[in-house]
Each structure stands twice: as C-alpha cells, then as structure tokens.
C-alpha cells in the first residue's frame, strides 16, 4: 500500500473513531510491528501495536501524558520487553 493511501486510511479510521485530531506516527507503529513480528511470530505484530496503542490511549485519557509522549512511552516499553526477550538465554 503506498504511503499516501496508508495515510488516507489512517485519517479515515481516526475520523470513524471520532479521533480526527489525533496524531499518529505511522512509521513508528509499523516499525514496532516489524520488531514484534521478527522477535516473536508474525501474529505478534498486530497484537503488540494494538496493546501499545491501548496503553497510550489510557495514558492520554487519564491526562497522564500527551498523545505523542504516550505513544513514545508505550513504544519504548514494548521494545524493551521485546529486547529483553531476545536477550533471554531461553531464546538463544
């Protein structure tokens, strides 16, 4: 899917969820999905990004963080968990 089409899809989906003013870093989400898919298994990609987004949404909804800060924090935590898993002797 070309980048422009993907951006339009995200805008359409955000509007459907009544979140049109929400900023999403598409590259960051796709990067996290790629790391999860290659670290765990492919189905981990959508689950990881969904959970990171959910955690970020909870942080924003509770006024603990702004949108991009919340997503950065959720992304960082997910990546740390993935990195710890690859560093584990059980996964060597």
Coordinates of N, CA and C in Angstrom, one line a residue:
X1 N 0.9 -1.2 0.0 CA 0.0 0.0 0.0 C 0.9 1.2 0.0
X2 N 0.7 2.1 -1.0 CA 1.5 3.4 -1.0 C 1.3 4.2 0.3
X3 N 2.3 5.0 0.6 CA 2.3 5.8 1.8 C 1.1 6.7 1.8
X4 N 0.8 7.4 0.7 CA -0.4 8.3 0.7 C -1.7 7.6 1.0
X5 N -1.8 6.4 0.4 CA -3.0 5.6 0.6 C -3.1 5.2 2.1
X6 N -2.0 4.8 2.7 CA -2.0 4.4 4.1 C -2.3 5.6 5.0
X7 N -1.8 6.8 4.7 CA -2.1 8.0 5.5 C -3.6 8.3 5.4
X8 N -4.2 8.2 4.2 CA -5.6 8.4 4.0 C -6.5 7.4 4.8
X9 N -6.0 6.2 4.8 CA -6.7 5.1 5.5 C -6.7 5.5 7.0
X10 N -5.5 5.9 7.6 CA -5.4 6.2 9.0 C -6.4 7.4 9.3
X11 N -6.4 8.4 8.4 CA -7.3 9.6 8.6 C -8.7 9.1 8.6
X12 N -9.1 8.3 7.7 CA -10.5 7.8 7.6 C -10.8 7.0 8.9
X13 N -10.0 6.1 9.3 CA -10.2 5.3 10.5 C -10.3 6.2 11.8
X14 N -9.4 7.2 11.9 CA -9.4 8.1 13.0 C -10.7 8.9 13.0
X15 N -11.2 9.3 11.9 CA -12.5 10.0 11.8 C -13.6 9.1 12.2
X16 N -13.6 7.9 11.8 CA -14.6 6.9 12.2 C -14.7 6.7 13.7
X17 N -13.5 6.8 14.3 CA -13.5 6.6 15.8 C -13.7 7.9 16.5
X18 N -14.0 9.0 15.8 CA -14.1 10.4 16.3 C -12.8 10.8 17.0
X19 N -11.7 10.5 16.3 CA -10.4 10.9 16.8 C -9.6 11.6 15.7
X20 N -10.3 12.4 14.9 CA -9.7 13.1 13.8 C -8.5 13.9 14.1
X21 N -8.5 14.5 15.3 CA -7.4 15.4 15.7 C -6.2 14.6 16.3
X22 N -6.3 13.3 16.4 CA -5.2 12.5 17.0 C -4.1 12.4 16.0
X23 N -2.9 12.6 16.5 CA -1.7 12.4 15.6 C -1.1 11.0 15.8
X24 N -0.8 10.4 14.7 CA -0.3 9.0 14.7 C 1.0 9.0 13.9
X25 N 2.1 8.5 14.5 CA 3.4 8.3 13.8 C 3.3 6.9 13.1
X26 N 2.9 6.9 11.9 CA 2.7 5.6 11.1 C 4.0 4.8 11.1
X27 N 5.1 5.5 10.8 CA 6.4 4.8 10.7 C 6.7 4.1 12.0
X28 N 6.5 4.8 13.1 CA 6.8 4.2 14.4 C 5.9 3.0 14.7
X29 N 4.7 3.0 14.4 CA 3.8 1.9 14.6 C 4.2 0.7 13.7
X30 N 4.5 1.0 12.5 CA 4.9 -0.1 11.6 C 6.3 -0.7 12.0
X31 N 7.2 0.2 12.5 CA 8.5 -0.3 13.0 C 8.3 -1.2 14.2
X32 N 7.5 -0.8 15.1 CA 7.2 -1.7 16.3 C 6.6 -3.0 15.8
X33 N 5.7 -3.0 14.9 CA 5.1 -4.2 14.3 C 6.1 -5.1 13.7
X34 N 7.1 -4.5 13.0 CA 8.1 -5.3 12.4 C 9.0 -6.0 13.4
X35 N 9.4 -5.2 14.5 CA 10.2 -5.8 15.5 C 9.5 -6.9 16.2
X36 N 8.2 -6.7 16.5 CA 7.4 -7.8 17.2 C 7.3 -9.0 16.3
X37 N 7.0 -8.8 15.0 CA 6.9 -9.9 14.1 C 8.1 -10.8 14.0
X38 N 9.3 -10.1 14.0 CA 10.5 -10.8 13.8 C 11.1 -11.3 15.1
X39 N 10.7 -10.8 16.2 CA 11.2 -11.2 17.5 C 10.3 -12.4 18.0
X40 N 9.1 -12.3 17.9 CA 8.2 -13.3 18.4 C 7.7 -14.2 17.3
X41 N 6.6 -13.9 16.7 CA 6.0 -14.5 15.5 C 5.2 -13.4 14.8
X42 N 4.9 -13.6 13.5 CA 4.1 -12.6 12.8 C 2.8 -12.1 13.5
X43 N 2.0 -13.0 14.0 CA 0.8 -12.5 14.7 C 1.0 -11.6 15.9
X44 N 2.3 -11.6 16.4 CA 2.6 -10.7 17.5 C 2.6 -9.2 17.0
X45 N 2.7 -9.0 15.8 CA 2.8 -7.6 15.3 C 1.5 -6.8 15.5
X46 N 0.3 -7.3 15.1 CA -0.9 -6.5 15.4 C -1.2 -6.5 16.9
X47 N -1.0 -7.6 17.6 CA -1.3 -7.6 19.0 C -0.4 -6.6 19.8
X48 N 0.9 -6.5 19.4 CA 1.8 -5.6 20.1 C 1.4 -4.2 19.8
X49 N 1.1 -3.9 18.6 CA 0.8 -2.5 18.2 C -0.6 -2.1 18.8
X50 N -1.5 -3.0 18.9 CA -2.8 -2.8 19.5 C -2.6 -2.5 21.0
X51 N -1.9 -3.3 21.7 CA -1.7 -3.1 23.1 C -0.9 -1.9 23.4
X52 N 0.1 -1.5 22.6 CA 0.8 -0.3 22.8 C -0.1 0.9 22.6
X53 N -0.9 0.9 21.6 CA -1.9 1.9 21.3 C -2.9 2.0 22.4
X54 N -3.3 0.9 22.9 CA -4.3 0.9 24.0 C -3.7 1.5 25.3
X55 N -2.5 1.1 25.6 CA -1.8 1.7 26.8 C -1.6 3.2 26.6
X56 N -1.2 3.6 25.4 CA -1.0 5.1 25.1 C -2.4 5.8 25.3
X57 N -3.4 5.2 24.8 CA -4.8 5.8 24.9 C -5.2 6.0 26.3
X58 N -4.9 4.9 27.1 CA -5.3 5.0 28.6 C -4.5 6.2 29.2
X59 N -3.2 6.3 28.9 CA -2.4 7.4 29.5 C -2.9 8.7 29.1
X60 N -3.3 8.9 27.8 CA -3.8 10.2 27.4 C -5.2 10.4 28.0
X61 N -6.0 9.4 28.1 CA -7.4 9.6 28.6 C -7.4 9.9 30.1
X62 N -6.4 9.5 30.8 CA -6.3 9.8 32.2 C -5.5 11.1 32.5
X63 N -5.1 11.7 31.4 CA -4.4 13.0 31.4 C -3.0 12.8 32.0
X64 N -2.4 11.6 32.0 CA -1.1 11.4 32.4 C 0.0 11.8 31.4
X65 N -0.5 11.9 30.1 CA 0.5 12.2 29.1 C -0.2 12.7 27.8
X66 N 0.6 13.4 27.0 CA 0.1 13.9 25.7 C 0.2 12.7 24.7
X67 N -0.5 12.9 23.6 CA -0.6 11.8 22.6 C 0.8 11.2 22.2
X68 N 1.7 12.1 21.7 CA 2.9 11.6 21.2 C 3.8 11.1 22.3
X69 N 3.8 11.7 23.4 CA 4.6 11.3 24.6 C 4.1 9.9 25.0
X70 N 2.8 9.7 25.1 CA 2.2 8.5 25.5 C 2.6 7.3 24.5
X71 N 2.5 7.6 23.2 CA 2.9 6.6 22.2 C 4.4 6.3 22.3
X72 N 5.2 7.3 22.5 CA 6.6 7.1 22.6 C 6.9 6.2 23.8
X73 N 6.2 6.5 24.9 CA 6.5 5.7 26.1 C 6.0 4.2 25.9
X74 N 4.8 4.0 25.3 CA 4.3 2.7 25.1 C 5.2 1.9 24.1
X75 N 5.6 2.6 23.1 CA 6.5 2.1 22.1 C 7.8 1.6 22.7
X76 N 8.4 2.5 23.6 CA 9.7 2.2 24.2 C 9.5 1.0 25.2
X77 N 8.4 0.9 25.9 CA 8.3 -0.2 26.8 C 8.1 -1.5 26.0
X78 N 7.3 -1.5 25.0 CA 7.1 -2.7 24.1 C 8.5 -3.1 23.6
X79 N 9.2 -2.2 23.1 CA 10.6 -2.5 22.5 C 11.5 -3.1 23.6
X80 N 11.4 -2.5 24.8 CA 12.3 -3.0 25.9 C 11.9 -4.5 26.2
X81 N 10.6 -4.8 26.3 CA 10.1 -6.1 26.5 C 10.6 -7.1 25.4
X82 N 10.5 -6.6 24.2 CA 10.9 -7.5 23.1 C 12.4 -7.7 23.1
X83 N 13.2 -6.6 23.4 CA 14.7 -6.8 23.5 C 15.1 -7.7 24.7
X84 N 14.4 -7.6 25.8 CA 14.7 -8.5 26.9 C 14.4 -9.9 26.5
X85 N 13.4 -10.1 25.7 CA 13.1 -11.5 25.3 C 14.2 -12.0 24.4
X86 N 14.7 -11.2 23.5 CA 15.7 -11.7 22.6 C 17.1 -11.9 23.4
X87 N 17.2 -11.2 24.5 CA 18.5 -11.3 25.3 C 18.4 -12.5 26.3
X88 N 17.2 -13.1 26.4 CA 17.0 -14.2 27.3 C 17.7 -15.4 26.9
X89 N 18.4 -16.1 27.8 CA 19.0 -17.4 27.5 C 18.1 -18.4 26.9
X90 N 16.8 -18.3 27.2 CA 15.8 -19.3 26.7 C 15.6 -19.1 25.2
X91 N 16.0 -17.9 24.7 CA 15.7 -17.6 23.3 C 17.0 -17.6 22.5
X92 N 18.1 -18.1 23.1 CA 19.4 -18.1 22.3 C 19.5 -19.3 21.4

